[in-house]
Amino acid sequence: MEQVMWDGGRGTGGGEVDEERCPAGVIVTLTPAQPNSELVSICTTTDNMNKNFKWVERGYGKNSIKLLHVRRDSAVHSIKEFVVSTQLTLASDKDYIHGDNADVVATDSQKNTVYILAKKHGVTSPEDFALLLCSHFLAKYPHVQEVVITVDAYPWRRQVVEGRAHNHSFIYSPECLHTCKVDQKRGEEPLVTTGLEGMRVLKTTQSAFVNFVSDEFRTLPDMKDRIFSTIVSSSWQYNKHKGVDFGKIWVTILKIINDKFSGPPDTGIFSPSVQNTVHLIQQAALTDVPEISQIKVTMPNKHYYTVDLSKFKEVGSKDNNEVFLPVDTPSGNIMAVLSREDPCQVKSKL
C-alpha cells in the first residue's frame, strides 16, 4: 500500500485513478486488488480524514539543552548554567497531516540557536534569556505561531576563601532550583512565569495542628508542638516583562518564603497549619511585589515521627522529643494559588 498526492494524471505503480471520484490535489491510497495485480485507487480527502477531529495542542522542540556561559569581562568571572527546552507551534499542520517538513525548524537547529544567542548576547537571568529566544524565533520564522521556552538555572555561588570572594571559583549550592517559563504567541505579549523547586526547610518547634475533624476515620492526635518540614515549590506569573529585574524579584520572594516559614531568629513564627503558612507567603508576595499577578505555593509534608522508646528501660523515660524517624510517604500535600482581584488594574498602575 502506498499514498501519493493525486495530480490528475496516472497513479504510481501502473494503477489507474478514477478521475470522477478523485479530483486532483487529494490524498490517494494505491493498493493491489490481487497479488501481482495492478494498483487500484481509494481516494480520501484531507477534510474527510479529519472532519471529526480538532487539534487541542501541538508543538515540537528540543528538551534539556545544557548550557554553561562564562563571563570573562575582567579578572572576576561569572557563570550561568542553564537547562533550556524549546517548543515551537507552526501556523500549518501539514507536517502532521501530510508529513511535509517544509516549514519545520529542526529541533537540532533550535538547539544550535540557544548556543548562538548565548554567544552573541550573553546570558543574564533565565527570564531574560527565555524572552530573547522567544523574540528570535518569532522574528526569524514568520510561520511560527507560538514559542514556549523553559529554563532551569543551576544554583552556583561564588566561593569565599580567606574571607574574600574568589575571582573564578564557585561551589554548587542546592538551596533550591530557579525555574522559568516564557510563552509567547505571535502578536501577543509574552507570559512570564518564574518559580523555585526543591527548597527543603525544617523547624523544630513553633508549629501545631489541632482541632481538625474528629470522626470514626481519625487516628491522628492533636499536635500542639511538632516538627514542621516541607519541600517548597512555588511559581508566580508576571503582569509585565519590560523593565523588570527578574533576579531581584526572585531573591525577594525567596526571602519572603524564608521569613514567613522561619520568623525572627530568637522567637520564630507560629504556624497553626501548613495552609496558614502558605497563605502568609502568598499575601506577602502579592503585597511586596506589584510586578506579579498571581502566585502558587505547594508544601508537601515531610514527616518526622517520634520513635517509641518506651520499652527500653535504659533510656530512663518513655517521653521522647529528641529521636525521630523520617518518613517520606505517604505524606500530606498542601497547595494554593492566590491572585489579585483585578490583575488589569495592577497593570495600569505600573
mmCIF file of C-alpha atoms in Angstrom, residues 128 267 309:
data_model
loop_
_atom_site.group_PDB
_atom_site.id
_atom_site.type_symbol
_atom_site.label_atom_id
_atom_site.label_comp_id
_atom_site.label_asym_id
_atom_site.label_seq_id
_atom_site.Cartn_x
_atom_site.Cartn_y
_atom_site.Cartn_z
ATOM 1 C CA ASP A 128 15.679 37.459 30.011
ATOM 2 C CA THR A 267 11.373 33.544 68.642
ATOM 3 C CA LEU A 309 11.497 4.100 73.128
#
